[in-house]
Amino acid sequence: MKISKLKKNTILKNGTIIDPLKNFEKKGDIHIQNGLIKAVGKISPHKSVNTIDCKGLIITHGFCDLHAHFREPGREDKEDLNTGSESALAGGFTTVCTMPNSEPPVDSPEVIRYLVERSNECPIYIHPIGAITKGQKGSELTEMGAMISEGAVAFSDDGLPVSDSGVMLNALEYSTMFDIPIINHAEDDCLKRDGLMHLGKTSTELGLAASPDLVESNMVFRDLELSIFTGARLHIPHVSTAKSVDHIKTLKKKNNKISAEVTPHHLYFIDEDLSSYDTNLKVAPPIRSKDDRSALIKAVKTGVINCVATDHAPHTIEEKEGTFDIAPCGMIGLESCYGAVNTILHHQNKMDLLSVIKLLTVNPRKIIGFNEDLFKVGTPAELVIIDPNQEWEFSKGNIFSKSKNSPFVGKKFKGKVHSTIVKNHMSFHK
Amino acid sequence: MKNIHLLGLKNYPREDIQTIIDTGYRFKEVLERPIKKVPSLQGKTIVNLFFENSTRTRISFELAQKRLSADTVNFSASTSSLKKGETFKDTVQNIEAMKIDAVVMRHPTPGSPLHLTKYIDAIIINAGDGTHEHPTQAILDMMSLHEKFGYLKGLKVAIVGDISHSRVALSNIYGLQIMGAEVTLCGPSTLIPTHAEDLGVKVNYNLDEVIEWADAINVLRIQRERMQGGLLPSIREYRTLFGITNERLESHKKEVVILHPGPMNRGVEIDSAVADSDQAIILDQVLNGVASRMAILYLLLGGKQEKEPK
């Protein structure tokens, strides 16, 4: 990937600026000087200025992902912070929060410090999420205070649910001192058992061990109640069922610190797509039914779900070549995110572009507490330029992750990232 | 034959199932002769790739291959040895590199035969993939029913036992429906798939009602592991509710044909007296297994599609 340093003065000319914070859309230019926003509006042409023609394109805040796995330290054969950054840039993401399930897990201030130092060398902003419990084992709390001082932005045991309700209660209670989000992978292992996919007609036809939607919604319900009881900040990752949506809709009224995300793949695929036993569609939580997918789209449109997060999960070809039972869960998702989400929400479900952009920008930033006013003069430029109507086919050539495990390969999208600006650099993705 | 492989019976062409059954009768005749061998697949090489233990299916396939004069190689591997190092892909590609014409595979993972088609060019016959399908078993069951009744269309067949963990049940459901038979499932509610009725079958937990309704009952094996998994309280309870006992059959004033894919747990899901009675066609199933597998191998590997060597 070619990432070039911005000239001292760069003007993005004749674009359509969408400000997802102040909710406006207008034609105009953006002047970036020394990597900072200098001016937004009508800018008269200068000499010795690098001008980038943005006619017909949208200029908006760089995307922010709350849920990615960059595998560093420990599994650099799948991804590292540098390749993860390139994958993010290709998807228009300028800020990414990484999950703590590395080897060793991110469960101490020392590992947080290491990741923060490493991320300073990377072309995007990477913020580590720390583990809730030591070793992600679900019993003893990590040193949240010290980890926050080193740069942890949230806490999660990632793919491992905090099964013990008492531990979850303590974690939420403890987190209230710092007012920081707790993110729990909601799957009840006792109900899930050996389930490999969503229980339904398709799983019956395929003969695959399956588990019902309750696996998720039961634990979502528990977590919601615990967050109301403690007043803690709870963020629910990758919501996948209609039942979870119902619980969130009802209970978030009782605690305004509850938020929720959905992945592009749960918005795009349904369980029937697993008929070919494609291991790239093996994810946790699993791809759900058509009705669940409709409920998720509706929840996004009505604001019950606040943001889109990719759950970018790189795995080696060798691992995904195995049979369905032994292949690991997860798919990569940064590069294909905007194309998939814009196709489903904006074009197929008539959600307006501003609202779609909010799901990837101000809404996730608000959940973590990042700066949301990215057009403010003096702010380091973190922007993405997109063409919301460009039709294209997602191919392996669009993937910059070290891993290629994407079921989106070969899918036709409407809406594409044109270029990404962050940390005084710009990358083009035609 | 419309399909190159036999991966499962879902959406399998009706005419092709009928052709297999009809050809099966012809090979059954061969099996009655003093010399039970024909040269139909001479020069063809078939690998029996068994990633899971099997006695009767493997022997049945091997006999069918030998009766057709094919060269056969047996490969047995426990999946645990695969997990140690060599991948599924390596194993099968290595075997295919030795120039073989067909693979008969049993594997514990649903979908693995379809997975195999991505890696090798040989003809693939599914000999059971986990809890998914076991198409050759369903074909031999249908051949046995056809032989007994003379028709399949409109036949009332009940499948009794652990449906959720049974590849035999799913292939029988698909196959029998394609042939126009009616299917009712009967067994403990914890061992019948939640979405079974979506497959177009009836579910009835009352065995006596099912016996009244059925022309034939296919009795499935109950495994003791199901007790540990918390799906069944006890064998005693199972026998009371779902056991095909002599007493229960005698209480119905009708003759119902009994099938069992084996291996049987005598005294658990079926009484010895029933298994050995005239109404059971369990041993016919075994012989028809060889005959129908000969038919499948012949139709997929040889038959009319055989090209002349250049």
XYZ file of C-alpha atoms in Angstrom:
740
model
C 0.000 0.000 0.000
C 1.260 3.452 -0.915
C 0.971 5.867 1.994
C 2.320 9.331 1.144
C 3.054 12.205 3.470
C 0.781 15.205 2.981
C 2.303 18.360 1.588
C 2.668 21.260 4.055
C -0.539 22.654 2.607
C -3.167 20.365 1.106
C -6.602 21.379 -0.094
C -9.392 18.868 -0.643
C -11.290 20.725 -3.360
C -14.935 20.726 -4.479
C -16.104 17.834 -2.370
C -19.334 17.354 -0.469
C -18.528 17.723 3.220
C -20.672 15.680 5.577
C -20.261 16.582 9.252
C -21.734 13.706 11.259
C -21.432 15.675 14.519
C -23.113 18.893 13.476
C -25.402 17.102 11.046
C -24.831 19.070 7.895
C -23.946 18.376 4.322
C -22.524 21.106 2.081
C -20.303 21.571 -0.925
C -16.877 22.902 -0.002
C -13.158 22.494 0.521
C -10.929 21.508 3.404
C -7.513 23.006 4.009
C -5.029 20.814 5.880
C -1.806 22.458 7.067
C 0.968 20.439 8.718
C -1.510 17.613 9.177
C -4.025 19.789 11.078
C -7.411 21.108 9.961
C -6.751 24.706 8.940
C -10.090 25.662 7.430
C -13.379 24.159 6.262
C -15.567 25.907 3.708
C -14.882 27.822 0.535
C -11.128 28.178 0.179
C -9.572 30.308 -2.542
C -6.770 28.626 -4.479
C -3.198 29.270 -3.354
C 0.036 28.683 -5.103
C 2.431 26.089 -3.674
C -0.478 24.112 -2.399
C -1.298 20.481 -3.168
C -4.877 20.353 -4.420
C -6.867 17.123 -4.486
C -9.986 17.194 -6.608
C -12.904 15.718 -4.672
C -15.643 16.508 -7.171
C -18.494 14.016 -6.788
C -16.999 12.620 -3.602
C -17.964 12.824 0.067
C -15.447 14.080 2.646
C -16.210 13.061 6.219
C -14.695 11.962 9.529
C -12.325 9.006 9.395
C -14.042 5.779 10.475
C -13.601 4.391 13.979
C -13.794 0.664 14.755
C -14.440 -0.481 18.310
C -13.793 -4.155 17.674
C -10.756 -5.503 15.825
C -8.136 -8.190 16.411
C -4.619 -7.277 15.313
C -3.106 -10.421 16.898
C -0.037 -8.654 18.271
C 1.684 -9.858 20.403
C 1.809 -13.576 19.743
C 0.065 -14.370 16.482
C 1.883 -12.130 14.044
C 1.471 -14.875 11.433
C -2.176 -13.767 11.202
C -1.831 -9.999 11.610
C 0.307 -7.359 13.276
C -0.279 -3.704 14.048
C 1.261 -2.618 10.721
C -0.741 -4.904 8.449
C -3.820 -4.283 10.580
C -3.282 -0.551 10.021
C -3.111 -1.009 6.255
C -6.255 -3.097 6.345
C -7.916 -0.278 8.319
C -6.734 2.431 5.908
C -8.138 0.463 2.964
C -11.474 0.446 4.771
C -11.392 4.171 5.604
C -10.659 3.600 9.293
C -8.359 6.057 11.040
C -8.967 4.839 14.606
C -9.196 1.224 15.711
C -9.669 -0.302 19.149
C -8.040 -3.711 19.432
C -9.275 -6.645 21.455
C -7.087 -8.197 24.158
C -7.072 -11.866 23.074
C -3.417 -11.911 22.036
C -0.782 -14.280 23.382
C -0.194 -13.250 26.135
C -3.551 -11.536 26.594
C -3.648 -7.803 27.185
C -4.311 -8.135 30.904
C -1.607 -5.970 32.467
C -0.419 -2.344 32.303
C 2.859 -3.586 30.795
C 1.196 -5.103 27.727
C -0.937 -1.959 27.304
C 2.232 0.156 27.399
C 3.870 -2.082 24.803
C 0.890 -1.765 22.458
C 0.647 1.997 22.885
C 4.348 2.380 22.095
C 4.031 0.097 19.081
C 0.957 1.922 17.834
C 2.889 5.217 17.799
C 4.904 3.769 14.901
C 1.741 2.850 12.970
C -0.033 4.961 10.320
C -3.396 4.960 12.179
C -4.514 5.488 15.792
C -4.700 2.164 17.626
C -6.169 2.008 21.126
C -5.930 -1.176 23.166
C -8.891 -2.660 24.999
C -7.745 -4.427 28.164
C -8.973 -7.752 29.510
C -11.638 -7.692 32.230
C -10.104 -10.642 34.053
C -6.557 -11.905 34.417
C -5.694 -14.273 31.579
C -9.285 -13.796 30.314
C -10.088 -16.597 32.730
C -13.257 -15.036 34.060
C -12.362 -14.924 37.747
C -9.925 -12.231 38.987
C -10.223 -8.604 37.865
C -7.304 -6.965 36.058
C -5.627 -3.765 37.273
C -8.066 -1.543 35.438
C -6.839 1.699 37.004
C -3.206 1.151 36.041
C -4.185 -0.083 32.593
C -6.274 3.037 31.966
C -3.274 5.184 32.940
C -1.248 3.379 30.280
C -3.904 3.902 27.616
C -6.599 1.204 27.858
C -9.866 2.634 26.495
C -12.305 -0.138 27.486
C -12.327 -3.626 28.991
C -13.401 -6.920 27.482
C -12.501 -10.585 27.741
C -13.182 -10.616 24.015
C -14.309 -13.999 22.692
C -14.532 -15.446 26.179
C -17.737 -14.496 27.964
C -17.568 -13.538 31.633
C -19.780 -16.491 32.547
C -19.837 -16.009 36.309
C -22.515 -13.404 37.005
C -20.841 -12.473 40.280
C -17.580 -11.651 38.517
C -19.462 -9.622 35.922
C -21.226 -7.723 38.696
C -17.869 -6.925 40.318
C -16.313 -5.856 37.025
C -19.170 -3.482 36.266
C -19.187 -2.126 39.806
C -15.404 -1.572 39.729
C -15.537 0.108 36.311
C -17.888 2.820 37.587
C -14.918 4.500 39.332
C -13.397 5.130 35.915
C -16.649 5.431 33.927
C -15.163 3.251 31.200
C -17.052 0.800 28.944
C -17.200 -2.891 29.779
C -17.699 -5.043 26.690
C -18.804 -8.629 27.275
C -19.015 -11.270 24.551
C -22.528 -12.460 25.308
C -22.779 -16.206 24.769
C -24.003 -18.556 27.464
C -21.638 -21.533 27.133
C -23.989 -23.880 28.973
C -26.667 -23.216 26.370
C -24.234 -23.083 23.475
C -22.578 -26.456 24.166
C -20.949 -27.654 20.950
C -23.090 -25.480 18.674
C -21.286 -24.528 15.471
C -24.010 -22.417 13.901
C -27.436 -20.872 14.470
C -30.199 -23.391 15.218
C -32.790 -23.419 12.472
C -33.969 -25.185 9.360
C -30.577 -24.744 7.700
C -28.623 -26.287 10.582
C -31.059 -29.220 10.565
C -30.520 -29.733 6.841
C -26.751 -29.486 7.165
C -26.549 -31.824 10.136
C -24.381 -29.339 12.016
C -24.574 -29.063 15.801
C -26.369 -25.779 16.429
C -27.476 -23.579 19.278
C -30.461 -21.252 19.618
C -30.587 -17.452 19.672
C -31.127 -17.603 23.443
C -27.416 -18.323 23.846
C -26.871 -14.629 23.200
C -30.043 -12.932 24.366
C -30.034 -14.568 27.804
C -26.608 -13.182 28.591
C -27.392 -9.814 27.011
C -30.383 -9.614 29.340
C -28.207 -10.456 32.359
C -25.587 -7.866 31.408
C -28.223 -5.184 30.858
C -29.741 -5.844 34.282
C -26.320 -5.780 35.929
C -25.448 -2.493 34.251
C -28.728 -0.960 35.421
C -28.073 -2.228 38.948
C -24.538 -0.793 39.034
C -25.020 2.225 36.782
C -21.966 1.078 34.856
C -21.102 1.851 31.247
C -21.958 -1.274 29.236
C -21.241 -1.740 25.558
C -22.781 -4.820 23.927
C -20.660 -6.150 21.087
C -21.832 -7.778 17.832
C -25.567 -7.998 18.602
C -26.945 -10.746 16.380
C -30.498 -11.660 17.411
C -33.942 -10.076 17.391
C -34.380 -11.104 21.029
C -31.244 -9.221 22.115
C -32.503 -6.172 20.237
C -35.780 -6.355 22.177
C -33.972 -6.536 25.509
C -31.684 -3.614 24.636
C -34.581 -1.518 23.379
C -36.520 -2.017 26.614
C -33.721 -1.791 29.145
C -31.482 0.955 27.747
C -34.166 3.400 28.889
C -33.102 2.625 32.452
C -29.397 3.342 32.006
C -28.207 5.912 29.481
C -24.719 4.399 29.556
C -25.789 1.338 27.571
C -24.679 1.105 23.950
C -24.569 -1.620 21.314
C -22.822 -2.473 18.068
C -23.559 -4.703 15.064
C -21.121 -6.191 12.554
C -21.349 -5.800 8.778
C -21.561 -9.592 8.408
C -24.590 -9.932 10.670
C -26.268 -7.213 8.603
C -25.307 -8.898 5.323
C -25.505 -12.688 5.634
C -28.142 -15.171 6.867
C -27.766 -18.761 8.054
C -28.901 -20.130 4.683
C -25.628 -18.776 3.258
C -23.815 -21.491 5.218
C -25.240 -24.207 2.955
C -21.831 -24.571 1.315
C -20.185 -25.111 4.721
C -17.972 -22.060 4.010
C -15.663 -21.852 7.018
C -15.235 -18.108 6.390
C -18.843 -17.756 7.556
C -18.102 -19.514 10.833
C -18.185 -16.706 13.388
C -19.183 -16.172 17.009
C -21.918 -15.179 17.515
C -23.074 -17.139 14.473
C -24.719 -15.768 11.349
C -28.438 -15.723 12.195
C -31.795 -16.118 10.487
C -33.410 -13.847 7.952
C -35.756 -12.493 10.646
C -32.864 -11.698 12.976
C -31.116 -9.856 10.171
C -34.250 -7.779 9.511
C -34.499 -6.953 13.218
C -30.851 -5.821 13.261
C -31.368 -3.522 10.287
C -34.443 -2.039 11.943
C -32.537 -1.624 15.236
C -29.790 0.288 13.448
C -32.322 2.526 11.707
C -34.152 3.305 14.954
C -31.012 3.880 17.016
C -31.400 0.853 19.318
C -28.011 -0.220 17.976
C -25.576 2.698 18.033
C -22.732 1.736 15.779
C -21.140 -0.691 13.357
C -17.994 -2.542 14.437
C -16.130 -5.008 12.245
C -14.975 -7.780 14.612
C -12.049 -8.024 12.170
C -10.640 -11.462 13.014
C -7.753 -12.646 10.843
C -7.025 -16.378 10.627
C -4.517 -18.243 8.477
C -5.555 -20.004 5.278
C -4.355 -23.257 6.825
C -6.713 -22.897 9.759
C -9.695 -21.975 7.630
C -8.990 -24.823 5.163
C -9.888 -27.317 7.848
C -13.306 -28.892 8.176
C -16.166 -26.823 9.614
C -15.899 -28.239 13.124
C -12.217 -27.430 13.649
C -11.919 -24.129 11.725
C -11.629 -21.163 14.108
C -14.401 -18.556 14.360
C -14.013 -15.179 12.721
C -13.621 -13.249 9.485
C -11.660 -10.174 8.516
C -13.846 -7.124 8.074
C -12.108 -3.760 7.837
C -11.650 -3.546 4.059
C -15.184 -4.674 3.205
C -17.020 -2.804 5.976
C -18.108 0.395 4.267
C -19.003 -1.321 0.982
C -21.158 -3.912 2.756
C -22.804 -1.512 5.206
C -23.513 1.171 2.601
C -24.986 -1.429 0.234
C -27.293 -2.894 2.863
C -28.281 0.198 4.842
C -28.094 3.111 2.419
C -28.980 1.511 -0.903
C -31.157 -1.468 0.036
C -32.821 -0.106 3.177
C -32.983 3.586 2.324
C -31.106 4.847 5.371
C -29.776 8.327 4.623
C -26.056 8.647 4.056
C -25.484 10.970 7.035
C -26.976 8.372 9.398
C -24.888 5.590 7.866
C -21.744 7.690 8.319
C -22.633 8.370 11.959
C -22.569 4.620 12.643
C -18.912 4.562 11.654
C -17.759 7.909 13.065
C -19.302 10.002 15.854
C -21.349 7.178 17.367
C -18.440 4.828 18.118
C -16.253 7.773 19.185
C -18.910 8.895 21.626
C -19.099 5.399 23.187
C -15.388 5.408 24.035
C -15.120 9.140 24.694
C -12.823 10.028 21.792
C -12.846 13.523 20.268
C -15.925 13.735 18.065
C -15.369 17.159 16.500
C -12.912 16.226 13.774
C -13.581 19.274 11.584
C -12.605 21.706 14.346
C -9.746 23.980 13.327
C -6.477 22.790 14.829
C -7.546 19.128 15.061
C -5.199 16.532 13.512
C -6.848 15.642 10.209
C -8.585 12.249 10.413
C -10.688 12.064 7.298
C -12.064 9.674 4.742
C -13.112 10.425 1.189
C -15.813 8.147 -0.167
C -17.909 7.592 -3.258
C -21.269 6.369 -1.915
C -22.524 5.269 -5.346
C -19.524 3.545 -6.892
C -20.276 -0.053 -7.850
C -17.469 -2.538 -7.423
C -16.716 -6.146 -6.666
C -14.785 -6.972 -3.518
C -11.778 -9.135 -4.384
C -8.649 -10.480 -2.743
C -6.808 -7.532 -4.329
C -8.708 -5.226 -1.965
C -7.402 -7.071 1.102
C -4.358 -5.728 2.932
C -4.682 -7.856 6.041
C -2.157 -10.666 6.385
C -5.119 -13.042 6.332
C -7.665 -13.484 3.555
C -10.556 -15.092 5.410
C -13.433 -13.085 3.973
C -16.769 -14.430 2.711
C -17.282 -11.037 1.029
C -14.820 -11.927 -1.747
C -16.818 -11.864 -4.993
C -19.678 -9.800 -3.525
C -20.846 -6.690 -5.372
C -20.963 -3.506 -3.322
C -22.276 -0.003 -3.913
C -20.131 2.581 -2.141
C -16.361 2.653 -1.884
C -13.596 4.285 0.089
C -11.604 6.574 -2.190
C -8.849 7.679 0.172
C -7.976 7.992 3.836
C -6.138 10.791 5.646
C -4.628 10.332 9.093
C -1.410 11.166 10.957
C -0.396 13.646 8.242
C -0.470 10.912 5.569
C -2.837 9.958 2.793
C -3.543 6.642 1.099
C -5.575 6.107 -2.091
C -7.771 3.067 -2.630
C -9.134 3.206 -6.150
C -26.707 -40.181 -13.579
C -27.171 -36.457 -13.190
C -24.589 -35.951 -10.436
C -20.919 -36.914 -10.611
C -20.704 -37.618 -6.872
C -23.030 -39.079 -4.275
C -22.683 -36.578 -1.427
C -26.206 -36.725 -0.058
C -29.819 -37.265 -1.040
C -31.023 -33.708 -0.556
C -32.436 -32.649 -3.950
C -31.175 -35.871 -5.534
C -33.020 -36.681 -8.792
C -35.914 -39.094 -8.312
C -35.152 -40.993 -11.529
C -31.576 -41.582 -10.399
C -32.675 -43.082 -7.077
C -35.048 -45.342 -9.005
C -32.251 -46.314 -11.416
C -29.994 -47.218 -8.503
C -32.691 -49.377 -6.932
C -33.492 -51.125 -10.252
C -29.800 -51.724 -10.931
C -29.481 -52.945 -7.350
C -31.937 -55.761 -8.086
C -29.806 -56.844 -11.044
C -26.693 -56.996 -8.898
C -28.597 -58.833 -6.201
C -29.119 -61.565 -8.781
C -25.364 -61.670 -9.291
C -24.935 -62.132 -5.542
C -27.175 -65.213 -5.659
C -24.922 -66.922 -8.240
C -22.227 -69.441 -7.297
C -19.562 -67.115 -8.755
C -20.448 -63.718 -7.369
C -18.110 -61.599 -9.423
C -18.511 -59.468 -12.549
C -15.820 -57.551 -14.449
C -17.724 -54.216 -14.597
C -15.120 -52.075 -12.812
C -11.977 -53.901 -13.811
C -9.024 -51.506 -13.819
C -10.762 -48.943 -11.583
C -9.172 -48.021 -8.291
C -11.259 -47.042 -5.309
C -10.018 -45.836 -1.947
C -12.113 -46.416 1.151
C -11.174 -43.457 3.293
C -12.478 -43.993 6.798
C -11.753 -41.230 9.276
C -14.130 -42.855 11.733
C -14.609 -46.445 12.802
C -17.000 -48.505 10.786
C -17.384 -52.218 10.396
C -20.451 -52.967 8.377
C -20.439 -50.029 5.993
C -16.779 -50.558 5.179
C -17.147 -54.288 4.651
C -20.259 -53.729 2.562
C -18.458 -51.234 0.307
C -15.380 -53.420 0.085
C -17.417 -56.448 -0.897
C -19.331 -54.431 -3.475
C -16.044 -53.227 -4.964
C -14.539 -56.713 -5.043
C -17.654 -58.196 -6.651
C -17.289 -55.574 -9.386
C -13.576 -56.436 -9.841
C -12.340 -52.983 -8.832
C -8.984 -52.564 -7.091
C -9.489 -51.275 -3.579
C -7.332 -49.724 -0.927
C -8.427 -49.108 2.626
C -7.293 -46.135 4.607
C -8.287 -45.722 8.207
C -7.232 -42.738 10.215
C -8.494 -41.459 13.468
C -9.146 -37.763 13.386
C -6.869 -37.396 16.380
C -3.861 -38.337 14.254
C -4.923 -35.673 11.759
C -5.076 -33.087 14.484
C -1.486 -33.960 15.347
C -0.101 -32.780 12.064
C -1.183 -33.747 8.598
C -4.259 -31.889 7.509
C -7.329 -33.337 5.876
C -6.255 -31.604 2.658
C -2.809 -33.220 2.669
C -4.180 -36.654 3.382
C -6.655 -36.639 0.546
C -4.372 -34.924 -1.957
C -1.673 -37.481 -1.244
C -4.072 -40.282 -1.845
C -5.365 -38.791 -5.050
C -1.824 -38.250 -6.313
C -1.649 -42.047 -6.449
C -4.149 -41.926 -9.334
C -7.394 -43.218 -8.029
C -10.832 -43.090 -9.600
C -13.124 -42.801 -6.615
C -13.124 -42.160 -2.908
C -15.618 -43.652 -0.495
C -15.359 -41.497 2.603
C -16.643 -41.609 6.128
C -15.790 -38.569 8.229
C -17.120 -37.259 11.554
C -17.632 -33.707 10.245
C -20.834 -32.713 8.443
C -20.042 -31.292 5.020
C -16.651 -32.953 4.682
C -17.495 -34.789 1.409
C -18.455 -31.453 -0.165
C -15.237 -30.015 1.239
C -13.354 -32.878 -0.412
C -14.700 -31.991 -3.870
C -12.696 -28.753 -3.667
C -9.425 -30.594 -3.279
C -9.591 -33.642 -5.532
C -11.017 -34.635 -8.907
C -12.015 -38.223 -8.097
C -15.634 -39.316 -7.770
C -16.725 -39.015 -4.154
C -19.221 -41.246 -2.391
C -20.310 -40.228 1.069
C -20.270 -43.158 3.486
C -21.505 -40.993 6.335
C -20.522 -37.452 7.353
C -21.094 -36.938 11.035
C -24.683 -36.104 11.874
C -25.427 -34.987 8.313
C -26.080 -37.693 5.697
C -25.514 -41.358 4.977
C -27.011 -41.619 1.480
C -26.043 -45.210 0.659
C -27.735 -46.411 3.857
C -30.934 -44.607 2.903
C -30.782 -46.086 -0.599
C -30.420 -49.621 0.754
C -33.265 -48.944 3.187
C -35.445 -47.731 0.310
C -34.466 -50.699 -1.841
C -35.457 -53.029 1.007
C -38.791 -51.255 1.435
C -39.385 -51.304 -2.308
C -38.585 -55.004 -2.397
C -40.990 -55.709 0.456
C -43.908 -53.541 -0.615
C -43.391 -53.166 -4.368
C -43.765 -49.380 -4.171
C -42.458 -46.357 -2.257
C -44.961 -43.711 -3.309
C -47.512 -43.237 -0.534
C -45.705 -45.643 1.791
C -45.905 -44.633 5.456
C -42.518 -44.866 7.102
C -41.746 -44.017 10.720
C -38.232 -43.373 11.968
C -37.965 -44.039 15.687
C -35.118 -43.117 18.013
C -32.327 -40.553 18.186
C -33.096 -38.414 15.146
C -30.919 -35.440 16.112
C -27.665 -37.385 16.006
C -28.565 -39.578 13.042
C -27.226 -39.261 9.519
C -29.381 -42.274 8.613
C -32.522 -40.353 9.569
C -31.710 -37.248 7.534
C -30.834 -39.207 4.364
C -33.942 -41.339 4.772
C -36.086 -38.223 5.190
C -34.711 -36.666 2.004
C -34.790 -39.905 -0.005
C -38.222 -41.110 1.068
C -39.776 -37.702 0.431
C -38.271 -37.589 -3.056
C -39.765 -41.033 -3.729
C -43.187 -39.888 -2.533
C -43.307 -41.674 0.822
C -44.681 -40.099 4.007
C -42.358 -39.814 6.987
C -43.126 -39.509 10.691
C -40.410 -39.071 13.305
C -40.831 -40.517 16.761
C -38.506 -40.335 19.756
C -37.759 -38.332 22.888
C -38.286 -34.611 22.261
C -34.669 -33.946 23.290
C -33.489 -36.180 20.439
C -35.669 -34.735 17.673
C -34.404 -31.563 15.967
C -36.256 -28.418 17.037
C -36.864 -27.578 13.387
C -37.684 -31.117 12.172
C -41.140 -30.151 10.904
C -39.530 -27.572 8.607
C -38.228 -30.569 6.656
C -41.789 -31.539 5.772
C -42.125 -34.506 8.129
C -44.544 -35.142 10.990
C -43.379 -35.517 14.570
C -45.283 -37.695 17.021
C -44.064 -38.587 20.534
C -46.671 -41.338 20.962
C -45.183 -44.607 19.691
C -48.489 -46.490 19.786
C -50.119 -43.953 17.487
C -47.101 -44.157 15.209
C -47.293 -47.961 15.023
C -50.992 -47.717 14.127
C -50.133 -45.314 11.316
C -46.990 -46.856 9.865
C -46.406 -49.462 7.184
C -42.776 -49.722 8.240
C -40.605 -48.571 11.139
C -36.920 -47.809 10.820
C -35.493 -48.247 14.318
C -32.384 -46.251 15.167
C -29.701 -47.118 17.660
C -29.712 -45.363 21.024
C -26.276 -44.518 22.324
C -25.492 -44.567 25.991
C -23.600 -41.257 25.683
C -26.962 -39.511 25.408
C -27.568 -40.229 29.079
C -24.361 -38.449 30.088
C -25.278 -35.534 27.853
C -28.436 -35.052 29.903
C -30.722 -35.770 26.954
C -32.233 -38.962 28.352
C -32.857 -39.979 31.962
C -32.411 -43.752 31.574
C -32.603 -46.762 29.277
C -35.541 -48.002 31.347
C -37.481 -44.832 30.636
C -36.527 -44.986 26.938
C -37.713 -48.577 26.608
C -40.989 -47.743 28.292
C -41.727 -44.853 25.959
C -40.004 -45.790 22.691
C -38.750 -49.384 22.849
C -39.837 -51.619 19.954
C -40.776 -54.473 22.233
C -42.528 -57.670 21.339
C -45.289 -56.879 23.798
C -45.970 -53.508 22.291
C -46.090 -54.826 18.729
C -48.396 -57.673 19.750
C -50.837 -55.212 21.308
C -51.438 -53.777 17.828
C -53.599 -55.838 15.538
C -51.477 -55.236 12.475
C -48.231 -56.282 10.899
C -45.606 -53.571 10.621
C -42.282 -54.066 8.833
C -39.193 -53.432 10.979
C -35.882 -52.078 9.695
C -32.711 -51.317 11.623
C -29.521 -49.859 10.105
C -27.354 -51.537 12.742
C -25.501 -52.019 14.882
C -28.404 -53.016 17.116
C -28.595 -52.666 20.873
C -30.791 -55.660 21.525
C -32.824 -55.079 24.636
C -32.486 -51.306 24.347
C -34.231 -49.846 21.317
C -35.399 -53.224 19.997
C -36.197 -56.631 21.493
C -34.344 -59.687 20.238
C -37.652 -61.377 19.532
C -38.648 -58.506 17.215
C -35.272 -58.308 15.509
C -35.367 -62.030 14.754
C -39.040 -62.161 13.765
C -40.450 -62.481 10.258
C -41.622 -58.912 10.216
C -38.019 -57.676 10.495
C -36.135 -57.243 7.209
C -32.841 -56.374 8.906
C -30.788 -59.088 7.207
C -32.314 -58.265 3.807
C -31.041 -54.761 4.383
C -27.514 -56.104 4.783
C -27.581 -58.015 1.501
C -29.318 -55.148 -0.286
C -26.557 -52.923 1.080
C -23.973 -54.786 -0.970
C -26.225 -54.910 -4.034
C -27.188 -51.228 -3.946
C -23.607 -50.155 -3.330
C -22.569 -52.218 -6.343
C -25.240 -50.356 -8.306
C -24.006 -46.964 -7.072
C -20.372 -47.718 -7.859
C -21.256 -49.165 -11.247
C -23.468 -46.221 -12.225
C -21.035 -43.565 -11.040
C -17.768 -45.155 -12.147
C -18.527 -47.389 -15.056
C -21.727 -47.904 -16.901
C -22.268 -46.118 -20.137
C -20.241 -43.006 -19.404
C -16.969 -44.902 -19.571
C -14.669 -43.382 -22.152
C -12.476 -45.509 -24.375
C -8.794 -45.190 -23.475
C -6.850 -43.169 -26.037
